[in-house]
């Protein structure tokens, strides 16, 4: 099926996603690994990608700028703007990958909800496609697998720290 192009802010897109995980870590720790560059560089990129650059201004209107690098050296600049920040329970960001002229291939809204369960945390990650421009199709085609791999990285990283 072809990826739909256009504005999807007020309607469903076939690549809208929702993930739920129960993580074996307290909520504050999970919140910290989602909001601090020293942690994000270790798990946010789906394997085998790495994140050699990560700059973050965690506040409403603040920007997160990072770089994904493939094993072959292909790089993707990524950026997110934080729209809502409610530590340690919720944050919302809008993310995109711009082309060489600065126009986003796509824009997605990611809502991260963290429910305290004592020694564990229930994570809900909702991904809403807001905009898809030509060239955004390959990114969204792999989104489900990529987010799944990234969440697996998160679980592994939480077990190491």
PDB file of N, CA, C and O in Angstrom, residues 27-82:
ATOM      1  N   UNK A  27       9.502   5.201  37.555  1.00  0.00           N
ATOM      2  CA  UNK A  27       9.098   6.238  36.598  1.00  0.00           C
ATOM      3  C   UNK A  27      10.138   7.342  36.448  1.00  0.00           C
ATOM      4  O   UNK A  27      10.420   7.771  35.325  1.00  0.00           O
ATOM      5  N   UNK A  28      10.718   7.839  37.520  1.00  0.00           N
ATOM      6  CA  UNK A  28      11.689   8.933  37.401  1.00  0.00           C
ATOM      7  C   UNK A  28      12.889   8.512  36.556  1.00  0.00           C
ATOM      8  O   UNK A  28      13.386   9.287  35.749  1.00  0.00           O
ATOM      9  N   UNK A  29      13.334   7.278  36.707  1.00  0.00           N
ATOM     10  CA  UNK A  29      14.457   6.795  35.902  1.00  0.00           C
ATOM     11  C   UNK A  29      14.069   6.742  34.422  1.00  0.00           C
ATOM     12  O   UNK A  29      14.840   7.162  33.550  1.00  0.00           O
ATOM     13  N   UNK A  30      12.873   6.244  34.133  1.00  0.00           N
ATOM     14  CA  UNK A  30      12.419   6.175  32.737  1.00  0.00           C
ATOM     15  C   UNK A  30      12.313   7.590  32.167  1.00  0.00           C
ATOM     16  O   UNK A  30      12.770   7.856  31.051  1.00  0.00           O
ATOM     17  N   UNK A  31      11.751   8.501  32.936  1.00  0.00           N
ATOM     18  CA  UNK A  31      11.649   9.894  32.497  1.00  0.00           C
ATOM     19  C   UNK A  31      13.038  10.460  32.197  1.00  0.00           C
ATOM     20  O   UNK A  31      13.247  11.102  31.168  1.00  0.00           O
ATOM     21  N   UNK A  32      13.996  10.216  33.073  1.00  0.00           N
ATOM     22  CA  UNK A  32      15.361  10.725  32.876  1.00  0.00           C
ATOM     23  C   UNK A  32      15.995  10.188  31.595  1.00  0.00           C
ATOM     24  O   UNK A  32      16.643  10.943  30.863  1.00  0.00           O
ATOM     25  N   UNK A  33      15.809   8.900  31.304  1.00  0.00           N
ATOM     26  CA  UNK A  33      16.460   8.353  30.099  1.00  0.00           C
ATOM     27  C   UNK A  33      15.791   8.849  28.817  1.00  0.00           C
ATOM     28  O   UNK A  33      16.411   8.827  27.760  1.00  0.00           O
ATOM     29  N   UNK A  34      14.567   9.339  28.915  1.00  0.00           N
ATOM     30  CA  UNK A  34      13.873   9.939  27.776  1.00  0.00           C
ATOM     31  C   UNK A  34      14.237  11.415  27.586  1.00  0.00           C
ATOM     32  O   UNK A  34      13.980  11.975  26.524  1.00  0.00           O
ATOM     33  N   UNK A  35      14.794  12.057  28.610  1.00  0.00           N
ATOM     34  CA  UNK A  35      14.924  13.518  28.571  1.00  0.00           C
ATOM     35  C   UNK A  35      16.341  14.031  28.778  1.00  0.00           C
ATOM     36  O   UNK A  35      16.534  15.243  28.860  1.00  0.00           O
ATOM     37  N   UNK A  36      17.328  13.152  28.820  1.00  0.00           N
ATOM     38  CA  UNK A  36      18.714  13.582  29.021  1.00  0.00           C
ATOM     39  C   UNK A  36      19.606  13.006  27.922  1.00  0.00           C
ATOM     40  O   UNK A  36      19.629  11.787  27.718  1.00  0.00           O
ATOM     41  N   UNK A  37      20.353  13.886  27.230  1.00  0.00           N
ATOM     42  CA  UNK A  37      21.221  13.414  26.145  1.00  0.00           C
ATOM     43  C   UNK A  37      22.184  12.309  26.557  1.00  0.00           C
ATOM     44  O   UNK A  37      22.440  11.396  25.763  1.00  0.00           O
ATOM     45  N   UNK A  38      22.703  12.362  27.778  1.00  0.00           N
ATOM     46  CA  UNK A  38      23.672  11.339  28.208  1.00  0.00           C
ATOM     47  C   UNK A  38      23.060   9.940  28.181  1.00  0.00           C
ATOM     48  O   UNK A  38      23.789   8.948  28.090  1.00  0.00           O
ATOM     49  N   UNK A  39      21.747   9.850  28.265  1.00  0.00           N
ATOM     50  CA  UNK A  39      21.062   8.558  28.166  1.00  0.00           C
ATOM     51  C   UNK A  39      20.561   8.284  26.746  1.00  0.00           C
ATOM     52  O   UNK A  39      20.710   7.180  26.220  1.00  0.00           O
ATOM     53  N   UNK A  40      19.957   9.284  26.125  1.00  0.00           N
ATOM     54  CA  UNK A  40      19.338   9.099  24.800  1.00  0.00           C
ATOM     55  C   UNK A  40      20.308   8.546  23.765  1.00  0.00           C
ATOM     56  O   UNK A  40      19.928   7.728  22.926  1.00  0.00           O
ATOM     57  N   UNK A  41      21.568   8.976  23.802  1.00  0.00           N
ATOM     58  CA  UNK A  41      22.545   8.518  22.802  1.00  0.00           C
ATOM     59  C   UNK A  41      22.771   7.009  22.845  1.00  0.00           C
ATOM     60  O   UNK A  41      23.250   6.426  21.885  1.00  0.00           O
ATOM     61  N   UNK A  42      22.392   6.381  23.956  1.00  0.00           N
ATOM     62  CA  UNK A  42      22.624   4.941  24.112  1.00  0.00           C
ATOM     63  C   UNK A  42      21.472   4.073  23.626  1.00  0.00           C
ATOM     64  O   UNK A  42      21.649   2.866  23.457  1.00  0.00           O
ATOM     65  N   UNK A  43      20.281   4.661  23.412  1.00  0.00           N
ATOM     66  CA  UNK A  43      19.163   3.772  23.100  1.00  0.00           C
ATOM     67  C   UNK A  43      18.172   4.308  22.068  1.00  0.00           C
ATOM     68  O   UNK A  43      17.428   3.522  21.492  1.00  0.00           O
ATOM     69  N   UNK A  44      18.102   5.601  21.793  1.00  0.00           N
ATOM     70  CA  UNK A  44      17.015   6.129  20.960  1.00  0.00           C
ATOM     71  C   UNK A  44      17.095   5.656  19.510  1.00  0.00           C
ATOM     72  O   UNK A  44      16.083   5.462  18.865  1.00  0.00           O
ATOM     73  N   UNK A  45      18.253   5.461  18.958  1.00  0.00           N
ATOM     74  CA  UNK A  45      18.383   5.056  17.555  1.00  0.00           C
ATOM     75  C   UNK A  45      18.105   3.559  17.400  1.00  0.00           C
ATOM     76  O   UNK A  45      18.643   2.749  18.149  1.00  0.00           O
ATOM     77  N   UNK A  46      17.254   3.183  16.424  1.00  0.00           N
ATOM     78  CA  UNK A  46      17.040   1.747  16.203  1.00  0.00           C
ATOM     79  C   UNK A  46      18.323   1.110  15.679  1.00  0.00           C
ATOM     80  O   UNK A  46      19.010   1.679  14.833  1.00  0.00           O
ATOM     81  N   UNK A  47      18.654  -0.062  16.217  1.00  0.00           N
ATOM     82  CA  UNK A  47      19.876  -0.750  15.779  1.00  0.00           C
ATOM     83  C   UNK A  47      19.767  -1.089  14.309  1.00  0.00           C
ATOM     84  O   UNK A  47      18.694  -1.434  13.841  1.00  0.00           O
ATOM     85  N   UNK A  48      20.821  -0.958  13.563  1.00  0.00           N
ATOM     86  CA  UNK A  48      22.208  -0.702  13.941  1.00  0.00           C
ATOM     87  C   UNK A  48      22.609   0.784  13.853  1.00  0.00           C
ATOM     88  O   UNK A  48      23.794   1.099  13.837  1.00  0.00           O
ATOM     89  N   UNK A  49      21.648   1.698  13.810  1.00  0.00           N
ATOM     90  CA  UNK A  49      21.958   3.126  13.752  1.00  0.00           C
ATOM     91  C   UNK A  49      22.565   3.585  15.069  1.00  0.00           C
ATOM     92  O   UNK A  49      22.308   2.997  16.123  1.00  0.00           O
ATOM     93  N   UNK A  50      23.351   4.657  15.000  1.00  0.00           N
ATOM     94  CA  UNK A  50      23.907   5.295  16.187  1.00  0.00           C
ATOM     95  C   UNK A  50      23.459   6.752  16.212  1.00  0.00           C
ATOM     96  O   UNK A  50      22.944   7.271  15.214  1.00  0.00           O
ATOM     97  N   UNK A  51      23.675   7.408  17.332  1.00  0.00           N
ATOM     98  CA  UNK A  51      23.320   8.816  17.493  1.00  0.00           C
ATOM     99  C   UNK A  51      24.573   9.581  17.940  1.00  0.00           C
ATOM    100  O   UNK A  51      24.803   9.769  19.129  1.00  0.00           O
ATOM    101  N   UNK A  52      25.394  10.030  16.975  1.00  0.00           N
ATOM    102  CA  UNK A  52      26.620  10.729  17.345  1.00  0.00           C
ATOM    103  C   UNK A  52      26.426  12.175  17.811  1.00  0.00           C
ATOM    104  O   UNK A  52      27.338  12.756  18.386  1.00  0.00           O
ATOM    105  N   UNK A  53      25.245  12.746  17.580  1.00  0.00           N
ATOM    106  CA  UNK A  53      24.963  14.121  18.043  1.00  0.00           C
ATOM    107  C   UNK A  53      23.590  14.152  18.685  1.00  0.00           C
ATOM    108  O   UNK A  53      22.623  13.623  18.141  1.00  0.00           O
ATOM    109  N   UNK A  54      23.524  14.803  19.863  1.00  0.00           N
ATOM    110  CA  UNK A  54      22.260  14.907  20.595  1.00  0.00           C
ATOM    111  C   UNK A  54      22.308  16.179  21.442  1.00  0.00           C
ATOM    112  O   UNK A  54      23.067  16.262  22.400  1.00  0.00           O
ATOM    113  N   UNK A  55      21.495  17.171  21.060  1.00  0.00           N
ATOM    114  CA  UNK A  55      21.399  18.429  21.800  1.00  0.00           C
ATOM    115  C   UNK A  55      19.935  18.632  22.143  1.00  0.00           C
ATOM    116  O   UNK A  55      19.072  18.520  21.280  1.00  0.00           O
ATOM    117  N   UNK A  56      19.667  18.945  23.425  1.00  0.00           N
ATOM    118  CA  UNK A  56      18.288  18.945  23.882  1.00  0.00           C
ATOM    119  C   UNK A  56      18.026  20.124  24.818  1.00  0.00           C
ATOM    120  O   UNK A  56      18.802  20.386  25.721  1.00  0.00           O
ATOM    121  N   UNK A  57      16.929  20.816  24.563  1.00  0.00           N
ATOM    122  CA  UNK A  57      16.430  21.891  25.413  1.00  0.00           C
ATOM    123  C   UNK A  57      15.035  21.464  25.853  1.00  0.00           C
ATOM    124  O   UNK A  57      14.045  21.734  25.175  1.00  0.00           O
ATOM    125  N   UNK A  58      14.970  20.769  26.997  1.00  0.00           N
ATOM    126  CA  UNK A  58      13.726  20.113  27.419  1.00  0.00           C
ATOM    127  C   UNK A  58      12.827  21.087  28.169  1.00  0.00           C
ATOM    128  O   UNK A  58      12.923  21.253  29.384  1.00  0.00           O
ATOM    129  N   UNK A  59      11.949  21.731  27.408  1.00  0.00           N
ATOM    130  CA  UNK A  59      10.941  22.651  27.947  1.00  0.00           C
ATOM    131  C   UNK A  59       9.918  22.868  26.841  1.00  0.00           C
ATOM    132  O   UNK A  59      10.219  22.634  25.666  1.00  0.00           O
ATOM    133  N   UNK A  60       8.703  23.313  27.180  1.00  0.00           N
ATOM    134  CA  UNK A  60       7.748  23.610  26.115  1.00  0.00           C
ATOM    135  C   UNK A  60       8.335  24.633  25.142  1.00  0.00           C
ATOM    136  O   UNK A  60       8.863  25.668  25.566  1.00  0.00           O
ATOM    137  N   UNK A  61       8.318  24.311  23.859  1.00  0.00           N
ATOM    138  CA  UNK A  61       8.915  25.161  22.835  1.00  0.00           C
ATOM    139  C   UNK A  61      10.390  24.884  22.610  1.00  0.00           C
ATOM    140  O   UNK A  61      10.987  25.390  21.665  1.00  0.00           O
ATOM    141  N   UNK A  62      10.991  24.073  23.471  1.00  0.00           N
ATOM    142  CA  UNK A  62      12.406  23.721  23.335  1.00  0.00           C
ATOM    143  C   UNK A  62      12.624  22.728  22.209  1.00  0.00           C
ATOM    144  O   UNK A  62      11.708  22.019  21.788  1.00  0.00           O
ATOM    145  N   UNK A  63      13.858  22.669  21.731  1.00  0.00           N
ATOM    146  CA  UNK A  63      14.195  21.843  20.571  1.00  0.00           C
ATOM    147  C   UNK A  63      15.139  20.711  20.957  1.00  0.00           C
ATOM    148  O   UNK A  63      16.047  20.893  21.759  1.00  0.00           O
ATOM    149  N   UNK A  64      14.909  19.563  20.347  1.00  0.00           N
ATOM    150  CA  UNK A  64      15.818  18.426  20.434  1.00  0.00           C
ATOM    151  C   UNK A  64      16.345  18.206  19.023  1.00  0.00           C
ATOM    152  O   UNK A  64      15.581  17.960  18.092  1.00  0.00           O
ATOM    153  N   UNK A  65      17.645  18.310  18.875  1.00  0.00           N
ATOM    154  CA  UNK A  65      18.304  18.118  17.590  1.00  0.00           C
ATOM    155  C   UNK A  65      19.268  16.943  17.727  1.00  0.00           C
ATOM    156  O   UNK A  65      20.073  16.906  18.661  1.00  0.00           O
ATOM    157  N   UNK A  66      19.159  15.987  16.802  1.00  0.00           N
ATOM    158  CA  UNK A  66      20.031  14.821  16.886  1.00  0.00           C
ATOM    159  C   UNK A  66      20.314  14.271  15.496  1.00  0.00           C
ATOM    160  O   UNK A  66      19.646  14.627  14.520  1.00  0.00           O
ATOM    161  N   UNK A  67      21.316  13.417  15.421  1.00  0.00           N
ATOM    162  CA  UNK A  67      21.762  12.847  14.153  1.00  0.00           C
ATOM    163  C   UNK A  67      21.753  11.336  14.254  1.00  0.00           C
ATOM    164  O   UNK A  67      22.335  10.777  15.184  1.00  0.00           O
ATOM    165  N   UNK A  68      21.065  10.687  13.317  1.00  0.00           N
ATOM    166  CA  UNK A  68      21.132   9.233  13.173  1.00  0.00           C
ATOM    167  C   UNK A  68      22.179   8.923  12.108  1.00  0.00           C
ATOM    168  O   UNK A  68      22.205   9.560  11.056  1.00  0.00           O
ATOM    169  N   UNK A  69      23.009   7.909  12.374  1.00  0.00           N
ATOM    170  CA  UNK A  69      24.011   7.476  11.392  1.00  0.00           C
ATOM    171  C   UNK A  69      23.886   5.967  11.207  1.00  0.00           C
ATOM    172  O   UNK A  69      23.899   5.200  12.163  1.00  0.00           O
ATOM    173  N   UNK A  70      23.793   5.553   9.918  1.00  0.00           N
ATOM    174  CA  UNK A  70      23.733   4.124   9.604  1.00  0.00           C
ATOM    175  C   UNK A  70      25.149   3.549   9.629  1.00  0.00           C
ATOM    176  O   UNK A  70      26.133   4.302   9.571  1.00  0.00           O
ATOM    177  N   UNK A  71      25.281   2.222   9.684  1.00  0.00           N
ATOM    178  CA  UNK A  71      26.608   1.607   9.635  1.00  0.00           C
ATOM    179  C   UNK A  71      27.373   1.962   8.355  1.00  0.00           C
ATOM    180  O   UNK A  71      28.599   1.984   8.340  1.00  0.00           O
ATOM    181  N   UNK A  72      26.628   2.272   7.285  1.00  0.00           N
ATOM    182  CA  UNK A  72      27.266   2.644   6.012  1.00  0.00           C
ATOM    183  C   UNK A  72      27.657   4.124   5.976  1.00  0.00           C
ATOM    184  O   UNK A  72      28.222   4.584   4.982  1.00  0.00           O
ATOM    185  N   UNK A  73      27.315   4.865   7.020  1.00  0.00           N
ATOM    186  CA  UNK A  73      27.663   6.278   7.089  1.00  0.00           C
ATOM    187  C   UNK A  73      26.588   7.232   6.598  1.00  0.00           C
ATOM    188  O   UNK A  73      26.799   8.441   6.563  1.00  0.00           O
ATOM    189  N   UNK A  74      25.408   6.710   6.222  1.00  0.00           N
ATOM    190  CA  UNK A  74      24.312   7.580   5.812  1.00  0.00           C
ATOM    191  C   UNK A  74      23.767   8.274   7.061  1.00  0.00           C
ATOM    192  O   UNK A  74      23.514   7.629   8.083  1.00  0.00           O
ATOM    193  N   UNK A  75      23.619   9.604   6.969  1.00  0.00           N
ATOM    194  CA  UNK A  75      23.192  10.377   8.124  1.00  0.00           C
ATOM    195  C   UNK A  75      21.842  11.043   7.886  1.00  0.00           C
ATOM    196  O   UNK A  75      21.539  11.465   6.762  1.00  0.00           O
ATOM    197  N   UNK A  76      21.055  11.119   8.947  1.00  0.00           N
ATOM    198  CA  UNK A  76      19.766  11.805   8.921  1.00  0.00           C
ATOM    199  C   UNK A  76      19.716  12.772  10.087  1.00  0.00           C
ATOM    200  O   UNK A  76      19.771  12.349  11.241  1.00  0.00           O
ATOM    201  N   UNK A  77      19.619  14.067   9.770  1.00  0.00           N
ATOM    202  CA  UNK A  77      19.389  15.057  10.812  1.00  0.00           C
ATOM    203  C   UNK A  77      17.940  14.950  11.236  1.00  0.00           C
ATOM    204  O   UNK A  77      17.043  14.857  10.400  1.00  0.00           O
ATOM    205  N   UNK A  78      17.703  14.974  12.526  1.00  0.00           N
ATOM    206  CA  UNK A  78      16.352  14.877  13.060  1.00  0.00           C
ATOM    207  C   UNK A  78      16.154  16.021  14.045  1.00  0.00           C
ATOM    208  O   UNK A  78      17.110  16.481  14.674  1.00  0.00           O
ATOM    209  N   UNK A  79      14.916  16.470  14.166  1.00  0.00           N
ATOM    210  CA  UNK A  79      14.637  17.495  15.149  1.00  0.00           C
ATOM    211  C   UNK A  79      13.240  17.315  15.700  1.00  0.00           C
ATOM    212  O   UNK A  79      12.359  16.753  15.047  1.00  0.00           O
ATOM    213  N   UNK A  80      13.075  17.752  16.930  1.00  0.00           N
ATOM    214  CA  UNK A  80      11.783  17.693  17.599  1.00  0.00           C
ATOM    215  C   UNK A  80      11.601  18.986  18.386  1.00  0.00           C
ATOM    216  O   UNK A  80      12.566  19.551  18.895  1.00  0.00           O
ATOM    217  N   UNK A  81      10.359  19.427  18.463  1.00  0.00           N
ATOM    218  CA  UNK A  81       9.989  20.566  19.295  1.00  0.00           C
ATOM    219  C   UNK A  81       9.075  20.028  20.391  1.00  0.00           C
ATOM    220  O   UNK A  81       8.083  19.341  20.095  1.00  0.00           O
ATOM    221  N   UNK A  82       9.411  20.326  21.637  1.00  0.00           N
ATOM    222  CA  UNK A  82       8.570  19.892  22.756  1.00  0.00           C
ATOM    223  C   UNK A  82       7.352  20.799  22.841  1.00  0.00           C
ATOM    224  O   UNK A  82       7.471  22.011  22.919  1.00  0.00           O
TER     225      UNK A  82
END
